[in-house]
Short mmCIF file of C-alpha atoms and ligand atoms in Angstrom, two decimals:
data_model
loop_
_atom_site.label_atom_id
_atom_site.label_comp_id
_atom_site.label_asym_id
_atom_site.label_seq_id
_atom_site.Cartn_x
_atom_site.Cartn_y
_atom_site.Cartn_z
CA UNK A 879 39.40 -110.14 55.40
CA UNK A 880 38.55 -108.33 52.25
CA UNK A 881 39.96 -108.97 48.77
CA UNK A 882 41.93 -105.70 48.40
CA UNK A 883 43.54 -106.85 51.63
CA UNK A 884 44.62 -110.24 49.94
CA UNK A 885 45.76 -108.33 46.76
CA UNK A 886 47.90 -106.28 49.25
CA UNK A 887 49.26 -109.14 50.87
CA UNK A 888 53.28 -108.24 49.00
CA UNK A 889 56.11 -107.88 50.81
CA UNK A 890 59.46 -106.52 49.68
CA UNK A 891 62.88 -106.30 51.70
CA UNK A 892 65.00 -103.89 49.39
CA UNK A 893 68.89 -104.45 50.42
CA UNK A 894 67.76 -104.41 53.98
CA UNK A 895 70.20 -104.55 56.88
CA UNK A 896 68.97 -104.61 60.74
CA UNK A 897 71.55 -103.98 63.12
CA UNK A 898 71.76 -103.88 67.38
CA UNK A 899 74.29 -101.38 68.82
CA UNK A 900 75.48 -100.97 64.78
CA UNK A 901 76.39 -104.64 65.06
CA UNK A 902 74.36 -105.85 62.29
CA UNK A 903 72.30 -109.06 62.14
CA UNK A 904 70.55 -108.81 59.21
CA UNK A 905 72.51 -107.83 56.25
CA UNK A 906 71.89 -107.07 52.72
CA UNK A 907 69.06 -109.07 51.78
CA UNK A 908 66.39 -108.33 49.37
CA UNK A 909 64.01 -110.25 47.78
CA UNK A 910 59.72 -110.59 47.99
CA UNK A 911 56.94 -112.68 49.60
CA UNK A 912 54.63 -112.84 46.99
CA UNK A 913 50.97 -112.03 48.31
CA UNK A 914 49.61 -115.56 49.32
CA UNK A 915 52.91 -117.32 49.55
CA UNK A 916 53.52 -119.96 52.50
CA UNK A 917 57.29 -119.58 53.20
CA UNK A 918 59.63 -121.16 55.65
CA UNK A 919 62.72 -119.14 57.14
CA UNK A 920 65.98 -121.51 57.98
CA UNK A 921 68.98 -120.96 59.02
CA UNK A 922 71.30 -121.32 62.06
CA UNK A 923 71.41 -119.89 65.67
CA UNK A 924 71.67 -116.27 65.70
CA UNK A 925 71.47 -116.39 61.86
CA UNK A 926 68.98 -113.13 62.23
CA UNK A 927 65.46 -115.15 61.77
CA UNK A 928 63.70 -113.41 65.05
CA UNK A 929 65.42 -110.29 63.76
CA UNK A 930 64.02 -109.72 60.23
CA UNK A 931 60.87 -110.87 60.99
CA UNK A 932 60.83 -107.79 64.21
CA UNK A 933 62.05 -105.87 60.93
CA UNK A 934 58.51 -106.79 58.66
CA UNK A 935 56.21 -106.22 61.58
CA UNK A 936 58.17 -103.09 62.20
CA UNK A 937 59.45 -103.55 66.00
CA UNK A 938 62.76 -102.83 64.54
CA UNK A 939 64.11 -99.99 62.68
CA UNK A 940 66.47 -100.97 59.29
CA UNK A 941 70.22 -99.37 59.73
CA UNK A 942 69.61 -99.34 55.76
CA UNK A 943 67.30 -100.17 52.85
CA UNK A 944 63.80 -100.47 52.69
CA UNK A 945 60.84 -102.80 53.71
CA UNK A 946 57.95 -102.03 51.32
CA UNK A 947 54.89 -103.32 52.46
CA UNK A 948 52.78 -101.35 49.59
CA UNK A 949 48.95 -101.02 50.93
CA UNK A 950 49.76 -103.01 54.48
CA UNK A 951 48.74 -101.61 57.86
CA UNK A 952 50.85 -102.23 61.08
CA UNK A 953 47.39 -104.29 62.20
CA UNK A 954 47.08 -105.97 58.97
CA UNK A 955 50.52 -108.21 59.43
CA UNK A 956 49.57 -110.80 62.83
CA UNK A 957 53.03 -111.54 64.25
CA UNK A 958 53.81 -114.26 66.57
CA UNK A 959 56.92 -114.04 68.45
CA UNK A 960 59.65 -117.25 69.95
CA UNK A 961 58.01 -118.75 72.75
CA UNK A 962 60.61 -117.95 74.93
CA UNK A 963 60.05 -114.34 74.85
CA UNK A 964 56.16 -114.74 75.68
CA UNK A 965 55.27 -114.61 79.96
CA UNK A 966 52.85 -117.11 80.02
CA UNK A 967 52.67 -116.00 83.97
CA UNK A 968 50.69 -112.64 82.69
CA UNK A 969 46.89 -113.54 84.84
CA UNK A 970 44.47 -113.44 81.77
CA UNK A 971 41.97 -116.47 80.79
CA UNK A 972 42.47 -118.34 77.55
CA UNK A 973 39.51 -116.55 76.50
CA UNK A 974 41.01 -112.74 77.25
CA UNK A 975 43.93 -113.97 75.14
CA UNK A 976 42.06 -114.62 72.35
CA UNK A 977 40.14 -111.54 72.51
CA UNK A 978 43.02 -109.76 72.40
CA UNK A 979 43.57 -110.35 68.98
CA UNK A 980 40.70 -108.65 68.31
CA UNK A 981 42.12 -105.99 69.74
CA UNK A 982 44.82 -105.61 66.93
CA UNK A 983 42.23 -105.04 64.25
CA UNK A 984 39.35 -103.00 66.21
CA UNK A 985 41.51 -100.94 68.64
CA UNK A 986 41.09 -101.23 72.12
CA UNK A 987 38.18 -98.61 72.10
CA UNK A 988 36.42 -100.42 69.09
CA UNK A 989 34.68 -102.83 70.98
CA UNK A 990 34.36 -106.38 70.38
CA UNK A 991 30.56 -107.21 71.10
CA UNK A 992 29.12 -110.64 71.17
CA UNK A 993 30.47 -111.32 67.59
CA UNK A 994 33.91 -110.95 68.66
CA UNK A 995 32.96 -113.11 71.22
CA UNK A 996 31.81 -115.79 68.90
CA UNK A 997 34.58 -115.74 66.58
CA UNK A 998 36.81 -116.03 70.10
CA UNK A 999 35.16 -119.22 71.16
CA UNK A 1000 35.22 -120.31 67.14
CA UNK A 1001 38.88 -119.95 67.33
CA UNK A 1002 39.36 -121.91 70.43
CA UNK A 1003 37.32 -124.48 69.13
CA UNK A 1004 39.34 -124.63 65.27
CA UNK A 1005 42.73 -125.21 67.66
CA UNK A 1006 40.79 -128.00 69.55
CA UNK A 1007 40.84 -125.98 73.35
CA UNK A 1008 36.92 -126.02 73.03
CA UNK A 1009 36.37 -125.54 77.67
CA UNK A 1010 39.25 -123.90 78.00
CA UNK A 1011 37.65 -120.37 77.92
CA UNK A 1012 37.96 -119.79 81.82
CA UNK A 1013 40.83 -121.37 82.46
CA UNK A 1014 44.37 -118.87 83.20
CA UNK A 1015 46.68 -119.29 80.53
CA UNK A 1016 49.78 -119.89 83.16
CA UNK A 1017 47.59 -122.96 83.80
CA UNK A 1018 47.79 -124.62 80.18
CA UNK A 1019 50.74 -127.06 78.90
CA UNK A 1020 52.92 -125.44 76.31
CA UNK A 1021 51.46 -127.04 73.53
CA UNK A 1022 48.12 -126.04 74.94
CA UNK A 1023 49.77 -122.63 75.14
CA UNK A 1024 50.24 -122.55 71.51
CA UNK A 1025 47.22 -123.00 70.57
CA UNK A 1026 45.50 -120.82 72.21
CA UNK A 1027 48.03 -118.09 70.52
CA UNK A 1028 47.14 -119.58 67.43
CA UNK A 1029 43.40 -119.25 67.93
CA UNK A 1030 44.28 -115.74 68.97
CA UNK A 1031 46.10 -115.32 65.54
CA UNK A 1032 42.95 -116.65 64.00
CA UNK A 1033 40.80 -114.14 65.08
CA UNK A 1034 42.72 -111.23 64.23
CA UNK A 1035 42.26 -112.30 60.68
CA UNK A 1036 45.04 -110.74 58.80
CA UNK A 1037 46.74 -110.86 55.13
CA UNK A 1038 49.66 -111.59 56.29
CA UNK A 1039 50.66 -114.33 59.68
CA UNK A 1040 54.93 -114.26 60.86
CA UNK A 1041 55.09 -117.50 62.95
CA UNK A 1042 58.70 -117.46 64.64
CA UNK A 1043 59.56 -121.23 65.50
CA UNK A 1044 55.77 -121.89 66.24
CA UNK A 1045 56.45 -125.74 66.16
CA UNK A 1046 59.23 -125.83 69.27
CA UNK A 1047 58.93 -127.80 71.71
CA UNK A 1048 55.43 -129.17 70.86
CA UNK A 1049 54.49 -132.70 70.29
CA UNK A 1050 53.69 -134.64 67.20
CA UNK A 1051 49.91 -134.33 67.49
CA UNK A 1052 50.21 -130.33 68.34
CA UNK A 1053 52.48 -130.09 65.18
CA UNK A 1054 49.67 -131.87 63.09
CA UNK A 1055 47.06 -129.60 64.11
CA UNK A 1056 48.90 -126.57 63.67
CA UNK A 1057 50.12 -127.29 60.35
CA UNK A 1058 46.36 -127.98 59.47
CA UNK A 1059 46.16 -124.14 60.27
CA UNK A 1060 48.38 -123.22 58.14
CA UNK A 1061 47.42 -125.46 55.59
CA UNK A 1062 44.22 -123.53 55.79
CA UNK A 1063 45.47 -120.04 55.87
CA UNK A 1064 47.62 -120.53 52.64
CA UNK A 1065 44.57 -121.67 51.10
CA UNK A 1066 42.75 -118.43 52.36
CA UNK A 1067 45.08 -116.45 49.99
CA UNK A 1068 47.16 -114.99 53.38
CA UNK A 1069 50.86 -114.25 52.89
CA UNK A 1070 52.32 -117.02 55.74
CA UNK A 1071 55.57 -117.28 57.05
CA UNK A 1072 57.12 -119.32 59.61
CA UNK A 1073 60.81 -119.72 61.03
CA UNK A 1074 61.14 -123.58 61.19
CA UNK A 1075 64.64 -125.64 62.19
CA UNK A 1076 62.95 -128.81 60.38
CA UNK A 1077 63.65 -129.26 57.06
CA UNK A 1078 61.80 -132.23 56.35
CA UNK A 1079 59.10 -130.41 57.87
CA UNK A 1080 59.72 -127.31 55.36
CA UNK A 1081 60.12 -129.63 52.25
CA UNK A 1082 57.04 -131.31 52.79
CA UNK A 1083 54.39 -128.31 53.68
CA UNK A 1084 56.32 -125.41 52.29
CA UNK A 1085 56.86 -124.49 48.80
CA UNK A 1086 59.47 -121.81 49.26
CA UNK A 1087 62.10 -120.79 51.44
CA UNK A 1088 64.42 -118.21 52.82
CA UNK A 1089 67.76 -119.51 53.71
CA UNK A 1090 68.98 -116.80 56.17
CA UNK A 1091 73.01 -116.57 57.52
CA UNK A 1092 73.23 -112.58 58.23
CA UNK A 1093 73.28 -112.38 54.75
CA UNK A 1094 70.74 -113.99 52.21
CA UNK A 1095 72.17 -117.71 51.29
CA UNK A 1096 69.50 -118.57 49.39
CA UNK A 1097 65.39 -117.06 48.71
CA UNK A 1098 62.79 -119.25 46.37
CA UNK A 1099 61.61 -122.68 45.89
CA UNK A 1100 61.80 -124.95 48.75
CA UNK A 1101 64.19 -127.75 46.32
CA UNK A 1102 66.37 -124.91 45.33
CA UNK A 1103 67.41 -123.29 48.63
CA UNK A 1104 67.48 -126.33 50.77
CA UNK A 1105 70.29 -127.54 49.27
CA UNK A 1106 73.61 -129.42 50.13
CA UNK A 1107 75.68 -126.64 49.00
CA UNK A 1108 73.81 -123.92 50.91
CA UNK A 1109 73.74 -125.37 53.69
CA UNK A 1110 77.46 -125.71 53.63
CA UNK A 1111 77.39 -121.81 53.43
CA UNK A 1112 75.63 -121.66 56.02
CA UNK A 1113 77.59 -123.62 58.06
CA UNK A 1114 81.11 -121.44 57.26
CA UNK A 1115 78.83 -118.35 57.54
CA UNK A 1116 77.97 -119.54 61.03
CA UNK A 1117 81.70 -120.41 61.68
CA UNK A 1118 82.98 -117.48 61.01
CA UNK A 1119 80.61 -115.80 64.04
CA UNK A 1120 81.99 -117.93 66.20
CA UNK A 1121 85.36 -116.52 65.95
CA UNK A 1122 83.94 -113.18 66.51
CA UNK A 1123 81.76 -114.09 69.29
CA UNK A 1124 84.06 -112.62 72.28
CA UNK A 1125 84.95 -109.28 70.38
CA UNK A 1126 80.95 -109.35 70.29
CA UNK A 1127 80.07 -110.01 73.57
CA UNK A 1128 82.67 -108.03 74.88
CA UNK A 1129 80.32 -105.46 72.89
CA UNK A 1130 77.50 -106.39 74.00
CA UNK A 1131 78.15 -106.17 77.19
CA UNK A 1132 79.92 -102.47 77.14
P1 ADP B 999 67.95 -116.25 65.12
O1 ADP B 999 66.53 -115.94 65.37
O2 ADP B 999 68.25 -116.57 63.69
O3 ADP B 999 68.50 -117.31 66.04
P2 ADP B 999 68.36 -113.56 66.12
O4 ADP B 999 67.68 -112.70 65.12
O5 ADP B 999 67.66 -113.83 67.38
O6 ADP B 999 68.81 -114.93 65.41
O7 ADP B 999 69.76 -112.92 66.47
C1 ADP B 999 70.70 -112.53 65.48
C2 ADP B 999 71.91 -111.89 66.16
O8 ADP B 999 71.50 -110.67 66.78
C3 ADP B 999 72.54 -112.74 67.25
O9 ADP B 999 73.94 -112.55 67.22
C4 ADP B 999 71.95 -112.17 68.51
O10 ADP B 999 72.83 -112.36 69.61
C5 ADP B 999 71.83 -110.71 68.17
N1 ADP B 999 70.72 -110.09 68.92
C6 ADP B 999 69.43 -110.50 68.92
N2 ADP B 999 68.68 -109.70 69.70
C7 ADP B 999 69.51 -108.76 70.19
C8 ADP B 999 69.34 -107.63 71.06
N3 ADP B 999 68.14 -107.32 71.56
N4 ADP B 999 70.44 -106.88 71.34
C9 ADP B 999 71.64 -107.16 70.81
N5 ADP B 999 71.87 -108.21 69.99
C10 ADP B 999 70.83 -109.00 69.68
MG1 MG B 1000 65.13 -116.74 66.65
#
């Protein structure tokens, strides 16, 4: 990673609003990740977490607004998605997966060489799956299964890493070893940020936070946003979808 890509590391959601069928689930916000800030997105189910960050990586069109991402290129941002949505089925080795986030940076026609190699097995060995090169991914546990998408992350070596709910569903000692990661990465200077349901988890490793509802409850330091009071907005924020949820579904499933 080069210094100019650390200096372009900024990201900046100008009154942005992301929407599905014109429903929107993202509305309003704006605010900026500062280049090498670690920040944790909270909020409630169907709050729009998964959403906005499909917005920054640009899977998703805004319905209106702007996401400025200054000097950032599509491979320079290393996104990874809920675990739900990944098919862990797919017949590739743990080592193929890795490689693919080589892919990301050199294009598929680039090559990767024995270097790319290395840094494969490097990766593999930093998320402690060191043997596992061979073995098909539809073969590891899910915690396993995380890290090798985190080693995978590692080697595409971007600015910026969106982790959506990374720590779900994984054990204590997974957790630990992860965070380590990101521990690291905020140290290399990389804009990181995660969605996260834990906030004892976000208050001790993060120092700011997005507090997401549709609309922006609260963006900045981690004391400030997780507070009592905005996470009573939340909650009526969160209510009030409820009400609407069969004149939703009803549209959803027109
Ligand atoms: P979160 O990640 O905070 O739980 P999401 O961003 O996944 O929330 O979803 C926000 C809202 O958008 C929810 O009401 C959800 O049902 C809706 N939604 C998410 N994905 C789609 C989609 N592909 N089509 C239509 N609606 C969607
Ligand atoms: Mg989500």
């Amino acid at each position: 990673m080069t210094l100019q890509a650390i200096r372009a590391g900024g990201i900046r959601l100008d009154d942005v609003t992301v929407a599905y069928h014109r429903h929107p689930a993202v509305h309003h916000v704006s605010g900026s990740f500062e280049p090498g800030s670690l920040t944790a997105i909270v909020g409630p189910n169907g709050a729009g977490k998964s959403t906005l960050l499909k917005a920054i990586v640009g899977q998703l069109p805004t319905a209106d607004g702007a996401i400025e991402r200054g000097a950032l290129k599509p491979r320079d941002i290393a996104y990874l998605p809920q675990q739900a949505s990944l098919d862990r089925a797919y017949p590739i080795s743990v080592l193929e997966l890795v490689l693919l986030g080589h892919w990301q940076r050199v294009g598929a026609f680039g090559g990767i060489g024995q270097r790319g190699i290395r840094a494969a097995r490097e990766a593999l060995e930093a998320v402690g799956l060191s043997g596992f090169e061979d073995r098909p991914l539809g073969s590891l546990s899910v915690g396993q299964a995380q890290r090798a998408l985190f080693a995978r992350v590692l080697v595409q070596d971007a600015p910026v890493i969106l982790l959506d709910e990374p720590f779900n569903a994984l054990d204590a000692r997974t957790v630990s070893d992860l965070l380590a990661l990101l521990r690291r990465w905020h140290g290399e200077k990389r804009t990181v940020i995660a969605v996260l349901h834990d906030f004892e988890l976000v208050r001790q490793h993060f120092p700011d936070a997005l507090y997401l509802a549709r609309r922006l409850i609260a963006w900045g330091r981690v004391e400030q946003v997780l507070t009592p009071e905005n996470q009573l907005a939340a909650r009526r924020m969160a209510e009030s979808w409820d009400e609407h949820a069969p004149v939703c579904q009803t549209g959803h499933a027109a």
